């Protein structure tokens, strides 16, 4: 049976990489700029399918537009919580112990200060919200009335662009050997491996 998580590393392992977007402002700026570009591209593309004016249009009326806006705000707050709970659920699935949650002012996070995850498990942990919520929101999008499509699409835009940090970490891990272990405290990732 494969080991997905450990609480103690083999003796002799060293830090091979550290990722902390709170401290690395330049990388955080690039990741956030990429997220913004993705969000704009998704919004621009959908506008050709269903104009955003249908969400906030005059024909819908002020009350309907306000209901859509409030629903979007409430849904997005719920989505952020669900995104982090999805990370946590997959961490638990792979055997994580005590988890921690928080908000840094820039990012919400879920992590574990005592667990180290193998590389393949950690990639699934990182990308799970993007995939799971992408599918769920896609299904919801196909079922809602046309006047609600943009509410769901804004959530999908947030899902895809909000996973920019998760995608960045996953891509950065591709350069690491298979036998590394990743500790994710929620706001920082440390990659442990053998010297060399």
Short mmCIF file of C-alpha atoms in Angstrom, two decimals:
data_model
loop_
_atom_site.label_atom_id
_atom_site.label_comp_id
_atom_site.label_asym_id
_atom_site.label_seq_id
_atom_site.Cartn_x
_atom_site.Cartn_y
_atom_site.Cartn_z
CA UNK A 1 0.00 0.00 0.00
CA UNK A 2 1.38 3.40 -0.96
CA UNK A 3 2.25 5.90 1.76
CA UNK A 4 0.71 9.29 0.97
CA UNK A 5 1.50 11.18 4.16
CA UNK A 6 4.09 11.02 6.92
CA UNK A 7 4.68 12.99 10.08
CA UNK A 8 8.43 12.42 10.16
CA UNK A 9 10.88 12.61 7.30
CA UNK A 10 13.75 10.20 6.79
CA UNK A 11 17.00 11.46 8.28
CA UNK A 12 19.17 13.31 5.80
CA UNK A 13 16.42 15.03 3.79
CA UNK A 14 16.97 18.71 3.07
CA UNK A 15 14.83 21.61 1.88
CA UNK A 16 14.85 21.57 -1.92
CA UNK A 17 12.38 24.40 -2.50
CA UNK A 18 10.15 26.83 -0.62
CA UNK A 19 7.06 28.52 -1.98
CA UNK A 20 5.58 31.38 0.00
CA UNK A 21 3.60 33.88 -2.03
CA UNK A 22 3.16 36.07 1.06
CA UNK A 23 6.91 36.69 1.15
CA UNK A 24 7.75 36.35 -2.55
CA UNK A 25 5.89 39.45 -3.73
CA UNK A 26 7.26 39.31 -7.27
CA UNK A 27 6.00 35.77 -7.87
CA UNK A 28 2.70 36.61 -6.16
CA UNK A 29 2.30 39.54 -8.56
CA UNK A 30 2.94 37.29 -11.59
CA UNK A 31 0.53 34.60 -10.32
CA UNK A 32 -2.17 37.19 -9.59
CA UNK A 33 -1.62 38.88 -12.96
CA UNK A 34 -2.03 35.50 -14.68
CA UNK A 35 -5.23 34.92 -12.68
CA UNK A 36 -6.57 38.30 -13.77
CA UNK A 37 -5.77 37.60 -17.44
CA UNK A 38 -7.58 34.24 -17.22
CA UNK A 39 -10.58 35.88 -15.55
CA UNK A 40 -10.80 38.63 -18.17
CA UNK A 41 -10.44 36.11 -21.02
CA UNK A 42 -13.20 33.91 -19.58
CA UNK A 43 -15.50 36.91 -19.10
CA UNK A 44 -14.77 38.26 -22.55
CA UNK A 45 -15.41 34.87 -24.15
CA UNK A 46 -18.70 34.26 -22.33
CA UNK A 47 -19.92 37.74 -23.26
CA UNK A 48 -20.05 36.54 -26.89
CA UNK A 49 -22.30 33.63 -25.86
CA UNK A 50 -24.58 35.50 -23.46
CA UNK A 51 -24.02 39.23 -22.99
CA UNK A 52 -23.33 40.21 -19.37
CA UNK A 53 -26.00 42.88 -19.80
CA UNK A 54 -28.57 40.09 -19.40
CA UNK A 55 -27.49 39.76 -15.77
CA UNK A 56 -27.63 43.47 -15.00
CA UNK A 57 -29.81 44.62 -17.87
CA UNK A 58 -32.57 47.19 -17.73
CA UNK A 59 -35.09 44.61 -18.97
CA UNK A 60 -34.43 42.51 -15.85
CA UNK A 61 -35.25 45.39 -13.54
CA UNK A 62 -33.35 46.79 -10.57
CA UNK A 63 -34.70 44.20 -8.12
CA UNK A 64 -33.61 41.28 -10.28
CA UNK A 65 -30.16 42.79 -10.83
CA UNK A 66 -29.79 43.33 -7.08
CA UNK A 67 -30.85 39.73 -6.37
CA UNK A 68 -28.26 38.46 -8.89
CA UNK A 69 -25.52 40.64 -7.37
CA UNK A 70 -26.31 39.57 -3.79
CA UNK A 71 -26.55 35.91 -4.83
CA UNK A 72 -23.18 36.20 -6.53
CA UNK A 73 -21.56 37.78 -3.46
CA UNK A 74 -22.99 35.17 -1.07
CA UNK A 75 -22.13 32.33 -3.45
CA UNK A 76 -18.56 33.50 -3.90
CA UNK A 77 -17.98 33.69 -0.14
CA UNK A 78 -19.39 30.16 0.17
CA UNK A 79 -17.21 29.03 -2.75
CA UNK A 80 -14.02 30.26 -1.06
CA UNK A 81 -14.87 28.21 2.04
CA UNK A 82 -15.77 25.17 -0.09
CA UNK A 83 -12.53 25.51 -2.09
CA UNK A 84 -10.46 25.26 1.08
CA UNK A 85 -12.63 22.48 2.49
CA UNK A 86 -11.99 20.54 -0.73
CA UNK A 87 -8.22 20.84 -0.18
CA UNK A 88 -8.78 19.68 3.41
CA UNK A 89 -10.98 16.74 2.40
CA UNK A 90 -8.33 15.42 0.01
CA UNK A 91 -5.62 15.95 2.66
CA UNK A 92 -7.74 13.85 5.03
CA UNK A 93 -8.31 11.26 2.31
CA UNK A 94 -4.53 10.81 2.10
CA UNK A 95 -4.20 10.50 5.89
CA UNK A 96 -3.57 14.02 7.18
CA UNK A 97 -3.98 14.62 10.89
CA UNK A 98 -4.74 18.01 12.37
CA UNK A 99 -5.55 20.64 9.74
CA UNK A 100 -5.38 24.42 9.97
CA UNK A 101 -7.43 27.04 8.18
CA UNK A 102 -7.06 30.77 7.84
CA UNK A 103 -6.97 33.90 5.78
CA UNK A 104 -3.78 35.89 5.20
CA UNK A 105 -5.45 39.00 3.83
CA UNK A 106 -4.47 37.89 0.33
CA UNK A 107 -5.38 34.20 0.35
CA UNK A 108 -7.63 31.82 2.24
CA UNK A 109 -5.88 28.57 3.08
CA UNK A 110 -6.12 25.04 4.40
CA UNK A 111 -2.99 23.23 5.46
CA UNK A 112 -1.27 20.98 7.94
CA UNK A 113 1.70 21.96 10.07
CA UNK A 114 2.55 18.38 11.01
CA UNK A 115 2.12 16.37 7.79
CA UNK A 116 4.31 15.81 4.74
CA UNK A 117 2.63 14.60 1.53
CA UNK A 118 4.24 12.65 -1.29
CA UNK A 119 4.46 14.43 -4.63
CA UNK A 120 1.66 12.60 -6.46
CA UNK A 121 -0.76 13.02 -3.55
CA UNK A 122 0.09 16.67 -3.16
CA UNK A 123 -0.63 17.39 -6.81
CA UNK A 124 -4.12 15.94 -6.30
CA UNK A 125 -4.56 18.01 -3.13
CA UNK A 126 -3.54 21.17 -4.97
CA UNK A 127 -5.71 20.66 -8.05
CA UNK A 128 -8.79 19.04 -6.45
CA UNK A 129 -10.84 22.26 -6.00
CA UNK A 130 -10.20 23.37 -9.58
CA UNK A 131 -11.39 20.04 -10.98
CA UNK A 132 -14.20 19.25 -8.52
CA UNK A 133 -15.75 22.71 -8.52
CA UNK A 134 -15.14 23.16 -12.24
CA UNK A 135 -17.29 20.09 -12.88
CA UNK A 136 -19.95 21.02 -10.31
CA UNK A 137 -20.24 24.60 -11.55
CA UNK A 138 -20.31 23.37 -15.16
CA UNK A 139 -23.24 21.10 -14.31
CA UNK A 140 -25.06 23.90 -12.46
CA UNK A 141 -24.42 26.22 -15.40
CA UNK A 142 -26.12 23.78 -17.74
CA UNK A 143 -29.22 23.63 -15.51
CA UNK A 144 -29.88 27.26 -14.54
CA UNK A 145 -32.18 29.71 -16.27
CA UNK A 146 -30.44 31.98 -18.78
CA UNK A 147 -30.78 34.97 -16.43
CA UNK A 148 -28.59 33.13 -13.86
CA UNK A 149 -25.88 31.92 -16.24
CA UNK A 150 -23.60 34.86 -15.51
CA UNK A 151 -23.89 34.37 -11.74
CA UNK A 152 -22.61 30.81 -12.13
CA UNK A 153 -20.05 31.87 -14.75
CA UNK A 154 -18.59 34.48 -12.39
CA UNK A 155 -18.16 31.67 -9.84
CA UNK A 156 -16.48 29.52 -12.49
CA UNK A 157 -14.20 32.43 -13.39
CA UNK A 158 -13.30 32.72 -9.72
CA UNK A 159 -12.74 28.96 -9.54
CA UNK A 160 -10.32 28.89 -12.46
CA UNK A 161 -8.50 32.15 -11.76
CA UNK A 162 -8.52 31.52 -8.01
CA UNK A 163 -6.65 28.26 -8.57
CA UNK A 164 -3.72 30.12 -10.14
CA UNK A 165 -1.61 29.61 -7.02
CA UNK A 166 -2.48 25.91 -6.92
CA UNK A 167 -1.56 25.52 -10.60
CA UNK A 168 1.68 27.48 -10.06
CA UNK A 169 2.70 25.19 -7.18
CA UNK A 170 1.82 22.09 -9.23
CA UNK A 171 3.90 23.29 -12.19
CA UNK A 172 6.82 24.16 -9.93
CA UNK A 173 6.71 20.67 -8.40
CA UNK A 174 7.16 19.15 -11.86
CA UNK A 175 10.87 20.03 -11.63
CA UNK A 176 11.25 17.99 -8.46
CA UNK A 177 12.09 14.26 -8.27
CA UNK A 178 9.32 11.78 -7.50
CA UNK A 179 10.55 11.01 -3.99
CA UNK A 180 10.09 14.49 -2.49
CA UNK A 181 7.75 15.29 0.38
CA UNK A 182 5.73 18.51 0.60
CA UNK A 183 4.69 20.25 3.77
CA UNK A 184 1.85 22.71 3.20
CA UNK A 185 1.13 24.94 6.18
CA UNK A 186 -1.55 26.67 4.12
CA UNK A 187 0.33 29.83 3.28
CA UNK A 188 3.74 28.28 2.56
CA UNK A 189 4.92 25.04 0.97
CA UNK A 190 8.27 23.44 1.74
CA UNK A 191 9.61 20.71 -0.52
CA UNK A 192 11.88 18.18 1.20
CA UNK A 193 14.11 15.73 -0.64
CA UNK A 194 17.50 14.14 -0.85
CA UNK A 195 20.57 16.35 -1.39
CA UNK A 196 21.86 16.71 -4.91
#
